[in-house]
mmCIF file of C-alpha atoms and ligand atoms in Angstrom:
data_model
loop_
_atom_site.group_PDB
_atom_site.id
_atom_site.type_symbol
_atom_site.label_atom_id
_atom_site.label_comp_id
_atom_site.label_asym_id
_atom_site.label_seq_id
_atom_site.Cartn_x
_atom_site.Cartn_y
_atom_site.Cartn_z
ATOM 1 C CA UNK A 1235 -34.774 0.806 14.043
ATOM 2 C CA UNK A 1236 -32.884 -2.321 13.019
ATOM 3 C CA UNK A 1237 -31.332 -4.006 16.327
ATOM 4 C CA UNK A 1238 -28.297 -4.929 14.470
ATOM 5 C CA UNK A 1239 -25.908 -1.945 14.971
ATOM 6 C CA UNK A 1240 -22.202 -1.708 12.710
ATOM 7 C CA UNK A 1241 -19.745 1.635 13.282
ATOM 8 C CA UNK A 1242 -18.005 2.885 10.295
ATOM 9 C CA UNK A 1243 -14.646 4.039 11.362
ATOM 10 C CA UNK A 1244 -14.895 7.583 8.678
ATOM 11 C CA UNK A 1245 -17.378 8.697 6.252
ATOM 12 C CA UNK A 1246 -17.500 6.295 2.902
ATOM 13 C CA UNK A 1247 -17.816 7.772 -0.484
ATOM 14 C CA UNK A 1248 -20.937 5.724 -1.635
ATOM 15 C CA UNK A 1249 -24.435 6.204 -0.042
ATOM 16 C CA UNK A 1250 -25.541 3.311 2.395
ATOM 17 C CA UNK A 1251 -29.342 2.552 2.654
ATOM 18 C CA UNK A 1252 -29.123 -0.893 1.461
ATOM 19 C CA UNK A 1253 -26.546 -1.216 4.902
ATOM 20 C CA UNK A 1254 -29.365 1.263 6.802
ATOM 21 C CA UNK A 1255 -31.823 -1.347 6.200
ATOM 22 C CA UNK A 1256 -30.387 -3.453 7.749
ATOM 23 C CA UNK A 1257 -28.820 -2.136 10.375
ATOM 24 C CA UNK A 1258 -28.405 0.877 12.441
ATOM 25 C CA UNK A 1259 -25.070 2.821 11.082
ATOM 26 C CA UNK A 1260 -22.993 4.890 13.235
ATOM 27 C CA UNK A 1261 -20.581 6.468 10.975
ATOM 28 C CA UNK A 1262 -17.619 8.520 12.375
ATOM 29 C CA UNK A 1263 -17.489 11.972 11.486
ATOM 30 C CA UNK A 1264 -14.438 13.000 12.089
ATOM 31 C CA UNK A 1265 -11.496 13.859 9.639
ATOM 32 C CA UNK A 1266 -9.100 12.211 12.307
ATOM 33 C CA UNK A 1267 -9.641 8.220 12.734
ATOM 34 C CA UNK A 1268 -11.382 7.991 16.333
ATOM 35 C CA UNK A 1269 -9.187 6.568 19.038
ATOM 36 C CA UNK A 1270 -8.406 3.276 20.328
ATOM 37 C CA UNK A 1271 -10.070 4.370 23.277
ATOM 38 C CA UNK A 1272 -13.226 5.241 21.294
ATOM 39 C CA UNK A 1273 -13.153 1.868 19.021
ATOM 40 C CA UNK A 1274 -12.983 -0.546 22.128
ATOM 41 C CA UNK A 1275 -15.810 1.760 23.355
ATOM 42 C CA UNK A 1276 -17.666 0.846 20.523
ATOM 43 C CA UNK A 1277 -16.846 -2.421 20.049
ATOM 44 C CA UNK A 1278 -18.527 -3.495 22.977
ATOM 45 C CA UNK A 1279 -22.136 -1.897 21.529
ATOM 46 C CA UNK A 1280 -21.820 -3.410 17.916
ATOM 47 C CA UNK A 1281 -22.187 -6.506 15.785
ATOM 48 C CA UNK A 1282 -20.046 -5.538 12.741
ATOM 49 C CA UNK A 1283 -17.138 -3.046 12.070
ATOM 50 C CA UNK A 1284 -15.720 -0.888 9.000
ATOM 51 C CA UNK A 1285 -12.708 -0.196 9.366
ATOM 52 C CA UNK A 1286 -9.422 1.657 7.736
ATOM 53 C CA UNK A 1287 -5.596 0.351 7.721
ATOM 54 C CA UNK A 1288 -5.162 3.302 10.459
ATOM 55 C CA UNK A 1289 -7.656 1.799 12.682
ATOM 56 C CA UNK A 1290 -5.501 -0.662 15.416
ATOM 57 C CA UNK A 1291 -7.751 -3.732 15.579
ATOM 58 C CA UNK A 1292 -5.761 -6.033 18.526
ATOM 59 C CA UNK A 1293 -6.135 -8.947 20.323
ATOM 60 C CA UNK A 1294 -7.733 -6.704 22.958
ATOM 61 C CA UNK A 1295 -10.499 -4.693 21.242
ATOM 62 C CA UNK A 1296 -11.322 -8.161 18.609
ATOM 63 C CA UNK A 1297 -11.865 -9.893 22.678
ATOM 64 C CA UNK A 1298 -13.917 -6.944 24.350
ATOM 65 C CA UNK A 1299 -16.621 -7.708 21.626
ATOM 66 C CA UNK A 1300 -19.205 -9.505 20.339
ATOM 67 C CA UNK A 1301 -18.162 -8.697 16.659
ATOM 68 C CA UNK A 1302 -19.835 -10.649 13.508
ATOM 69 C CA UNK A 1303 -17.527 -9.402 11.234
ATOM 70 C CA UNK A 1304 -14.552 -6.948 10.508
ATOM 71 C CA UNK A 1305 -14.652 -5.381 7.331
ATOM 72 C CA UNK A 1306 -11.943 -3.719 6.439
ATOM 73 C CA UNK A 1307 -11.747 -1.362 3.306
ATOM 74 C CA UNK A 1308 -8.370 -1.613 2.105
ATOM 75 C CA UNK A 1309 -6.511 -4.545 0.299
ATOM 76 C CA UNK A 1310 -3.700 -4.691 3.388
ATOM 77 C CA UNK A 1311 -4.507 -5.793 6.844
ATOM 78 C CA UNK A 1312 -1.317 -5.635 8.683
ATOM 79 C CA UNK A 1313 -3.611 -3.301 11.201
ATOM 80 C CA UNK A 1314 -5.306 -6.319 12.362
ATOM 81 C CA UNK A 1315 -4.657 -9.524 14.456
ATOM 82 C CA UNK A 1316 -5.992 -12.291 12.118
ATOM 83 C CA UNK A 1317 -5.335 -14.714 14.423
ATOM 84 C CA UNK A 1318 -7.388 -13.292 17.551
ATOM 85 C CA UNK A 1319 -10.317 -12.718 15.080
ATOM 86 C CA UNK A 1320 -10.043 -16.406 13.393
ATOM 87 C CA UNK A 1321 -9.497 -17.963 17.332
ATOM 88 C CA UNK A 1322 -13.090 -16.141 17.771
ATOM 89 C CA UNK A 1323 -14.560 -16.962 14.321
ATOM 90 C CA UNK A 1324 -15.023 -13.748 13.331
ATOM 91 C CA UNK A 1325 -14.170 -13.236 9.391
ATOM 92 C CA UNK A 1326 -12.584 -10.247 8.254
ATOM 93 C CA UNK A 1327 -12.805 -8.971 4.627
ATOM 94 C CA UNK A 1328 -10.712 -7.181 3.032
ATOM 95 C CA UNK A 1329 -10.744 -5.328 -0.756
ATOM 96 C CA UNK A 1330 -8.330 -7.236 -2.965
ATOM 97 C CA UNK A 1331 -8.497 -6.587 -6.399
ATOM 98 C CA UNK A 1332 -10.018 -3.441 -7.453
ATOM 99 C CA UNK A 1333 -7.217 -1.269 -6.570
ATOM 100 C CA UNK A 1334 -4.596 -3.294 -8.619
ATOM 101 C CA UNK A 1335 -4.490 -0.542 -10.928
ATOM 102 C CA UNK A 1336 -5.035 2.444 -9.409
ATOM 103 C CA UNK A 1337 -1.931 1.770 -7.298
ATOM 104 C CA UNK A 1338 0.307 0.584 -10.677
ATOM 105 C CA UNK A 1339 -1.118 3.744 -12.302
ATOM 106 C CA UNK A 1340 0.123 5.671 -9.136
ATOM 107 C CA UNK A 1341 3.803 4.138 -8.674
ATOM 108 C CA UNK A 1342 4.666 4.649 -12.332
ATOM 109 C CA UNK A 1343 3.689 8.285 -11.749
ATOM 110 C CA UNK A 1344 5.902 8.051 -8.573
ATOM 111 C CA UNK A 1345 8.389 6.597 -11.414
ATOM 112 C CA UNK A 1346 8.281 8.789 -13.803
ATOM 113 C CA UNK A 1347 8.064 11.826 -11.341
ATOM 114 C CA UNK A 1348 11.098 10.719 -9.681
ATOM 115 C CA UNK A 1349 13.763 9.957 -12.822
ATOM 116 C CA UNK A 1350 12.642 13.224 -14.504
ATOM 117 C CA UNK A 1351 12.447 15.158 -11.313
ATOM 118 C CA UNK A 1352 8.729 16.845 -11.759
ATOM 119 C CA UNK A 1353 8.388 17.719 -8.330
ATOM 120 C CA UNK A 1354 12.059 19.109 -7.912
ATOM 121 C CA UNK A 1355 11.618 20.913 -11.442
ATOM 122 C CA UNK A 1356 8.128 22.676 -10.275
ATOM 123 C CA UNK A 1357 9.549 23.782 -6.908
ATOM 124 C CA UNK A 1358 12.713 25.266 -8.910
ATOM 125 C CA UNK A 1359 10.485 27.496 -11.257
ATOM 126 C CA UNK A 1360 8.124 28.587 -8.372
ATOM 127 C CA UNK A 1361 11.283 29.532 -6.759
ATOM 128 C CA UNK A 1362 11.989 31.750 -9.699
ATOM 129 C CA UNK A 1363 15.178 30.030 -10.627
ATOM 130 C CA UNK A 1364 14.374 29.320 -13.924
ATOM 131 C CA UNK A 1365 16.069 31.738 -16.163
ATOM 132 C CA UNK A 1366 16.820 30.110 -19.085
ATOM 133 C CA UNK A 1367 17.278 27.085 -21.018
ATOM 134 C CA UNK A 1368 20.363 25.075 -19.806
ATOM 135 C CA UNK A 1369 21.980 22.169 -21.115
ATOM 136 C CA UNK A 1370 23.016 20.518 -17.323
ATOM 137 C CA UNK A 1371 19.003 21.284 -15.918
ATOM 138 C CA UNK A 1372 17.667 19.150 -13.934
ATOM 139 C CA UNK A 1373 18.656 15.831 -15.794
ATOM 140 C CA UNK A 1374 17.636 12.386 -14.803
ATOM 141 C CA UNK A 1375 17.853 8.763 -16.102
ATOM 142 C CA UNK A 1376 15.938 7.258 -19.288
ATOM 143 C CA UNK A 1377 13.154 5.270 -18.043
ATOM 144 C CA UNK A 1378 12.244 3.568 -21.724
ATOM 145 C CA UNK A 1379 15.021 0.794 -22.115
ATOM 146 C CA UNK A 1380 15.603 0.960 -18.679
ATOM 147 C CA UNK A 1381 15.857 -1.840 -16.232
ATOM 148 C CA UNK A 1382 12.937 -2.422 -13.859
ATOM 149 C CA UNK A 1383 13.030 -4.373 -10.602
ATOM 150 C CA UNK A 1384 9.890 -5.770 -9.158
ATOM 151 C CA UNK A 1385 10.199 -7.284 -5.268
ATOM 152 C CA UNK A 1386 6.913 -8.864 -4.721
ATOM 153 C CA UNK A 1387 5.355 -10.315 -7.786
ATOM 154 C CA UNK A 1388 1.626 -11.320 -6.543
ATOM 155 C CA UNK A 1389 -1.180 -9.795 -4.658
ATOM 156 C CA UNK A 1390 -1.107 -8.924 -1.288
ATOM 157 C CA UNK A 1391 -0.873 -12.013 0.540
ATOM 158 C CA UNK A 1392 -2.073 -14.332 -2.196
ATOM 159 C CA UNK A 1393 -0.169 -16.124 -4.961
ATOM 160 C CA UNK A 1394 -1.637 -15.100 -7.833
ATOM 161 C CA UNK A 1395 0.533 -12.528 -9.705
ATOM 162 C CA UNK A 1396 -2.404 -9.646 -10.632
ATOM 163 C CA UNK A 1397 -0.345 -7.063 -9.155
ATOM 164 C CA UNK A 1398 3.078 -8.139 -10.941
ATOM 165 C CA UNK A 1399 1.664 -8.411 -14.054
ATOM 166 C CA UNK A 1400 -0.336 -5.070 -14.020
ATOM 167 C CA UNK A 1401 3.400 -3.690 -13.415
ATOM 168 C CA UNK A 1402 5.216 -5.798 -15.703
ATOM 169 C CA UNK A 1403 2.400 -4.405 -18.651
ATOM 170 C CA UNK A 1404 3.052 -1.024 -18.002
ATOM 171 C CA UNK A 1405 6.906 -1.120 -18.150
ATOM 172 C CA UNK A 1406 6.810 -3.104 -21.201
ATOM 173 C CA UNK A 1407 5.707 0.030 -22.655
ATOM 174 C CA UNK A 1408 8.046 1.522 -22.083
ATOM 175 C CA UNK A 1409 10.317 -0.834 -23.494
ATOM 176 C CA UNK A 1410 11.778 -1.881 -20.447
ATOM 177 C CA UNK A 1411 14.052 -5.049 -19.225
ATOM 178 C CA UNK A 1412 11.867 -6.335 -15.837
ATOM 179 C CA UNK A 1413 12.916 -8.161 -13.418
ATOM 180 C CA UNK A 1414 11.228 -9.570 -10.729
ATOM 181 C CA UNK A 1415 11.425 -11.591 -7.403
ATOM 182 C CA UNK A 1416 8.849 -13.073 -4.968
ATOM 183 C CA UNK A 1417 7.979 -15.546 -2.398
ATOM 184 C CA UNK A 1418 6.720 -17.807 -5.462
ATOM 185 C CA UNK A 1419 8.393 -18.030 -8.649
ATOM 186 C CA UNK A 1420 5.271 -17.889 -11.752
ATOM 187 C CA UNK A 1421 4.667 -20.390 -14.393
ATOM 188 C CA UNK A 1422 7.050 -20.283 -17.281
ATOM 189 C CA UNK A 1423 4.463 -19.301 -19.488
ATOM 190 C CA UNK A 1424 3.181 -16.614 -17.470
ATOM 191 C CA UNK A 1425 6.818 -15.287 -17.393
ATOM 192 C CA UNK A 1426 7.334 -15.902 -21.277
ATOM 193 C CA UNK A 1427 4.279 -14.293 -22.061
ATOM 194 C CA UNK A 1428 5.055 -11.125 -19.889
ATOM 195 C CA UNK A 1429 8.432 -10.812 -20.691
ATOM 196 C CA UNK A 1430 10.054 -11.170 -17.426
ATOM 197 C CA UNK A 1431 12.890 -12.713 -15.754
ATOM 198 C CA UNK A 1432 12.737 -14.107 -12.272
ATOM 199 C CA UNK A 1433 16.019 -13.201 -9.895
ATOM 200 C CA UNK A 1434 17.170 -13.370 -6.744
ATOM 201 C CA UNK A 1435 16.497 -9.831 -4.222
ATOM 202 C CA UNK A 1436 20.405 -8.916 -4.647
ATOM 203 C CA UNK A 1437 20.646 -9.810 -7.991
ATOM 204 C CA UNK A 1438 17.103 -7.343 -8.872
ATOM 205 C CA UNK A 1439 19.072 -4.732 -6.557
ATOM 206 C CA UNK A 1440 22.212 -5.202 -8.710
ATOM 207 C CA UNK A 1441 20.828 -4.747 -12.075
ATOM 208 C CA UNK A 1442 17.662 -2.480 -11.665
ATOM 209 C CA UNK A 1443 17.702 1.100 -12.958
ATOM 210 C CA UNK A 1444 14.401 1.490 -11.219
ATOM 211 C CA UNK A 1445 13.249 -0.883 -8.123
ATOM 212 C CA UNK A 1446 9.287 -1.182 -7.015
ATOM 213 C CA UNK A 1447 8.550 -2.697 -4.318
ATOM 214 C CA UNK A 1448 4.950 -4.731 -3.622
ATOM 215 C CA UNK A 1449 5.482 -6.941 -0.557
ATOM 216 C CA UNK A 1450 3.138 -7.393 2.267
ATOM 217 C CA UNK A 1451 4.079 -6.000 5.282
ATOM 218 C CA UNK A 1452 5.038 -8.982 7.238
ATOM 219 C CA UNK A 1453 8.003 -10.140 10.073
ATOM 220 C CA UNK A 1454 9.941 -11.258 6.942
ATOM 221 C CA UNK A 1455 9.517 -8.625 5.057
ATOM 222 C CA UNK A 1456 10.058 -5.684 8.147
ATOM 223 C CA UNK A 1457 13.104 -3.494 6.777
ATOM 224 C CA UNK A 1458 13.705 -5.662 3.658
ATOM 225 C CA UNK A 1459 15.056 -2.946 2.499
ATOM 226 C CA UNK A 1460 18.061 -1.573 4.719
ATOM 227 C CA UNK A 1461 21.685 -0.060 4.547
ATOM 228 C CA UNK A 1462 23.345 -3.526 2.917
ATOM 229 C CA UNK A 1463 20.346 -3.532 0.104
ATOM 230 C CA UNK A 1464 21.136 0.051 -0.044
ATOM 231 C CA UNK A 1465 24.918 -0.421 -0.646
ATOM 232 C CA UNK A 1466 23.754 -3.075 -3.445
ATOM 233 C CA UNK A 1467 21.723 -0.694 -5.354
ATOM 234 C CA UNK A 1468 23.272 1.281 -8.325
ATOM 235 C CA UNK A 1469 24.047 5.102 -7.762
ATOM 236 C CA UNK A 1470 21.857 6.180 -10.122
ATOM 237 C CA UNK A 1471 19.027 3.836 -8.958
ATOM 238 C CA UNK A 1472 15.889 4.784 -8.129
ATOM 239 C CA UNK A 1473 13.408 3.104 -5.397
ATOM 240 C CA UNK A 1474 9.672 3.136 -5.486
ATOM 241 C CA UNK A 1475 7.779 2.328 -2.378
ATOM 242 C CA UNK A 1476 3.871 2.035 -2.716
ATOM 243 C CA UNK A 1477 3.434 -0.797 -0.337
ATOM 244 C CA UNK A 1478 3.883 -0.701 2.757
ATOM 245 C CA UNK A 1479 6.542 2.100 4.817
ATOM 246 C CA UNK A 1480 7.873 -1.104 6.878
ATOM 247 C CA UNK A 1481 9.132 -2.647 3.796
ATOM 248 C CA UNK A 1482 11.909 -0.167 4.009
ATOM 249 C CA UNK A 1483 13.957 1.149 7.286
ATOM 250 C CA UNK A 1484 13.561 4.853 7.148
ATOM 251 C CA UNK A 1485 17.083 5.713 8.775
ATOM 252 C CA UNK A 1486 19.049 3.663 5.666
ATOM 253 C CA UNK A 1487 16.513 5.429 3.092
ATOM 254 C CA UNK A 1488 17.458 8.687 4.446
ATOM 255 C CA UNK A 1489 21.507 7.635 4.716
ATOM 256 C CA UNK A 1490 21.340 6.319 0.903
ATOM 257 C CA UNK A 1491 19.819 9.204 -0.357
ATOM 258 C CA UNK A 1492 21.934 11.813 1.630
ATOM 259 C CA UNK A 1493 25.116 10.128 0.810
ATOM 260 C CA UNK A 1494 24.198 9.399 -3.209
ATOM 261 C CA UNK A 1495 24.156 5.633 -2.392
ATOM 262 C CA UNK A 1496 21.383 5.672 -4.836
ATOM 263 C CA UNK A 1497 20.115 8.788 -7.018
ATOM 264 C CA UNK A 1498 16.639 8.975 -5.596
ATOM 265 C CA UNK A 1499 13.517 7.817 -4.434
ATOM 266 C CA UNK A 1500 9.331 7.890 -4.048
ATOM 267 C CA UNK A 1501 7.275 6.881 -1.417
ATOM 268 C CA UNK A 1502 3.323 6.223 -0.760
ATOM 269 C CA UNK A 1503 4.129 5.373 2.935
ATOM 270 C CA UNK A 1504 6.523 5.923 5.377
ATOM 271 C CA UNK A 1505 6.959 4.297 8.979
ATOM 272 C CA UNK A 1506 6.061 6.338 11.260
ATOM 273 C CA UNK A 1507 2.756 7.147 9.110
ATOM 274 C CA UNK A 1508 2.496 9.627 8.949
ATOM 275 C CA UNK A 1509 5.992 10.536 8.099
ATOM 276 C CA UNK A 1510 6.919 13.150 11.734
ATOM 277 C CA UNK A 1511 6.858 17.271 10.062
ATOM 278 C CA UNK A 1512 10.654 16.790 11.774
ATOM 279 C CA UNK A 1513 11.453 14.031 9.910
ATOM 280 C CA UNK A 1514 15.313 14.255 8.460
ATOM 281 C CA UNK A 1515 13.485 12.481 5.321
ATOM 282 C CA UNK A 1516 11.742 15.623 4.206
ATOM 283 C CA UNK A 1517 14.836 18.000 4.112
ATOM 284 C CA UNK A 1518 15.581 15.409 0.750
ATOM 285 C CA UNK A 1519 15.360 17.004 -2.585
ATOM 286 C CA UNK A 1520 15.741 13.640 -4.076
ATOM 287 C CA UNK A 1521 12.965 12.226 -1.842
ATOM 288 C CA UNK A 1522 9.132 12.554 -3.372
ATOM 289 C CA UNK A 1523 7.170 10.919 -0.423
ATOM 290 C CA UNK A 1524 3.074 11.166 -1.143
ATOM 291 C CA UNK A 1525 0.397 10.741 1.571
ATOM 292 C CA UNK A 1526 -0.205 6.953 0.714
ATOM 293 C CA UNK A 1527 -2.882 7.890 -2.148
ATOM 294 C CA UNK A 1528 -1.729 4.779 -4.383
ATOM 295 C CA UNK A 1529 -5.593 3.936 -4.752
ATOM 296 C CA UNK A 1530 -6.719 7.439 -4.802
ATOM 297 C CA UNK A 1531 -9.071 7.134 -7.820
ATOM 298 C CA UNK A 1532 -12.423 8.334 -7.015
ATOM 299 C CA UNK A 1533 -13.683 4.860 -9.021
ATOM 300 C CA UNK A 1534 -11.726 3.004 -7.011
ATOM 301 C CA UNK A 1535 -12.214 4.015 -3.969
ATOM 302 C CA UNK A 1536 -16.009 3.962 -4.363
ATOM 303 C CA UNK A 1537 -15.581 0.234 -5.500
ATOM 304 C CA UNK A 1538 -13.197 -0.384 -2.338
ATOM 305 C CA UNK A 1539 -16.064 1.298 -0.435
ATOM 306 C CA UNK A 1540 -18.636 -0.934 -2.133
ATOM 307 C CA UNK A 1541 -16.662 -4.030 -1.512
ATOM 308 C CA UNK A 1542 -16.368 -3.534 2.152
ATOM 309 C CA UNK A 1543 -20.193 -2.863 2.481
ATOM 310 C CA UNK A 1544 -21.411 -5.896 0.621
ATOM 311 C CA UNK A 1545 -18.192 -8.093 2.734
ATOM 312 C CA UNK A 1546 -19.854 -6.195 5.793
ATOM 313 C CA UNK A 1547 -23.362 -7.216 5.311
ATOM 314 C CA UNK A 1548 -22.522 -10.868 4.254
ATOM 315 C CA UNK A 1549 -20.728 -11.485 7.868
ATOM 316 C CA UNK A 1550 -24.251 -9.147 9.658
ATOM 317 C CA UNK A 1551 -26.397 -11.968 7.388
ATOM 318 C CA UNK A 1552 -24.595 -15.018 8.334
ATOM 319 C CA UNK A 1553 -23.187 -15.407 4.307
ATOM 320 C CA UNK A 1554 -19.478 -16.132 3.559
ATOM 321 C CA UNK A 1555 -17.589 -12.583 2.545
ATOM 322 C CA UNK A 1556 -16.579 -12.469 -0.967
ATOM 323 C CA UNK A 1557 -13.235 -11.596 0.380
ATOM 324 C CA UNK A 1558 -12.300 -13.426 3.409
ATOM 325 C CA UNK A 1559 -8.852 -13.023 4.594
ATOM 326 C CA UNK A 1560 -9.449 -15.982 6.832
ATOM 327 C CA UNK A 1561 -11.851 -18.510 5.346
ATOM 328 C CA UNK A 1562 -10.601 -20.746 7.436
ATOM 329 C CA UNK A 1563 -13.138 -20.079 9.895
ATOM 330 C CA UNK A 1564 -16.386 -21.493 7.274
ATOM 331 C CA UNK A 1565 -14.341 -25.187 8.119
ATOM 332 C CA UNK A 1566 -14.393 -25.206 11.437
HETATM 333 C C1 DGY B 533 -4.494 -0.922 0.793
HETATM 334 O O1 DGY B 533 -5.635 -1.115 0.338
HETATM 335 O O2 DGY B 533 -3.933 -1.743 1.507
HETATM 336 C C2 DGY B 533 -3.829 0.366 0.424
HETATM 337 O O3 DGY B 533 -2.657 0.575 1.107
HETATM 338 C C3 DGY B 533 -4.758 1.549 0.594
HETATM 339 O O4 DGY B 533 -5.589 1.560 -0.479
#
């Protein structure tokens, strides 16, 4: 048995004897994420860690181990302290990247569901309301020629605009005026070439039929959205959230959509996450909230899964991750 052990924080959807090989795997079985309890249990007994964004990795539990390396198998890692694992030279990894897609594929069904009211329409016929054809059903906005706002333009914590652009090519077909706005403003090409006009937050709010957001979660970015970004949206605007439930304070979301401040809105996340069962939020017709499942692909997730093995195994072997969230660490 290899002496090197690693704990898995849920069961991965790829098989891992290239990992067994190399080390003993504990992998937990549960449906649930185990407890913080459990994890600084564990973290005392291993040398490297998988974990998910629901796992809390603190100052604490990074300091009551030994760790080599935190691997974490999600793009985000606003569940970690970066700064207790670089102050103990541990790197973390992360899976940037390969769910850039998935996650545009998934807001623009979010979108789409939410201007032409899919999930309101479905619960209406299973109600048995539908009765016949009427002019006044169930209408929503155009989304071709419509105006689309983008708030965060780049990749989760990193300048380069993947993310923006994989958002900016999709509305384009659909014919769509984009806007966008972000920490760092792209080249003019880059902006000529995708057909997109860089604005100020209010300004986006002003003008957009649809708004997406794409932020980190960060302190400057903690309830970005609120009542007075609320009160500069159009009525019939529409707001897309598939980054991160912070980005948004759920007390204004709930006021603006209650009081037709703006005409709807979809969600991947919510903060608490999950959303409470007794949350006011799910009483909202004009509310589609999903289980954040923005990189739900079964190819994805496998290559997410894939990713954080291989960053996992580099940090056991002593190599540099792939994806190193702080590579500051290999200068020191
Ligand atoms: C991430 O990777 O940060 C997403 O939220 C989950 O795929």
């Amino acid at each position: 048995m290899p002496q090197v052990k690693v704990f898995i924080t849920r069961r991965l959807p790829i098989e891992l004897e290239q990992l067994r090989s190399l080390a003993t795997v504990e992998v937990w079985p549960e449906r649930q994420p185990p407890t913080y309890e459990i994890l600084l249990k564990k973290v005392k007994e291993i040398d490297g860690l998988l974990c998910l964004l629901t796992d809390q990795i603190d100052r604490q539990l990074i300091e009551s181990g030994k760790l080599k390396v935190i691997s974490q198998m999600a793009v985000g890692y606003d569940n970690i302290d970066i700064r207790a694992a670089t102050a103990q030279q541990i790197p973390v990894g992360h899976t940037p990247g390969v769910l850039t897609d998935a996650t545009a594929d998934f807001t623009w069904a979010l979108l789409m569901a939410s201007a032409r009211r899919v999930v309101e329409a479905d619960r209406f016929t299973r109600a048995g309301l539908w009765q016949t054809w009427e002019p006044d059903l169930l209408l929503g906005p155009n989304v071709t020629g419509a105006t689309l706002g983008i708030v965060g333009f780049g990749r989760i914590g990193q300048a380069m605009p993947t993310a923006g652009c994989t958002y900016a090519r999709r509305a384009k077909g659909f014919e769509m005026r984009i806007l966008y706005t972000s920490r760092q403003r792209c080249q003019p090409e880059l902006e000529q070439s995708l057909g997109v006009e860089f604005a100020t937050l209010e300004h986006v709010l002003q003008e957009s039929d649809f708004v997406t957001l794409h932020t980190p979660s960060a302190d400057d970015t903690y309830h970005l959205i609120s009542d007075r970004q609320f009160e500069l949206m159009k009525r019939s605007a529409i707001l897309i959230n598939t980054a991160r439930g912070t980005i948004v304070d759920p007390d204004s979301l709930y006021r603006a959509l209650a009081s037709g401040q703006i005409a709807g809105a979809a969600v991947d996340q919510g903060e608490p996450e999950p959303i409470p069962t007794d949350s006011l939020l799910l009483t909202l017709d004009n509310l589609i909230i999903a289980p954040h499942i923005g990189s739900a692909s079964r190819q994805t997730r496998s290559k997410m899964a894939t990713m954080a093995i291989a960053n996992l195994i580099a940090g056991l072997t002593g190599d540099r991750l792939a994806d190193c969230v702080n590579p500051e660490i290999y200068n020191s």
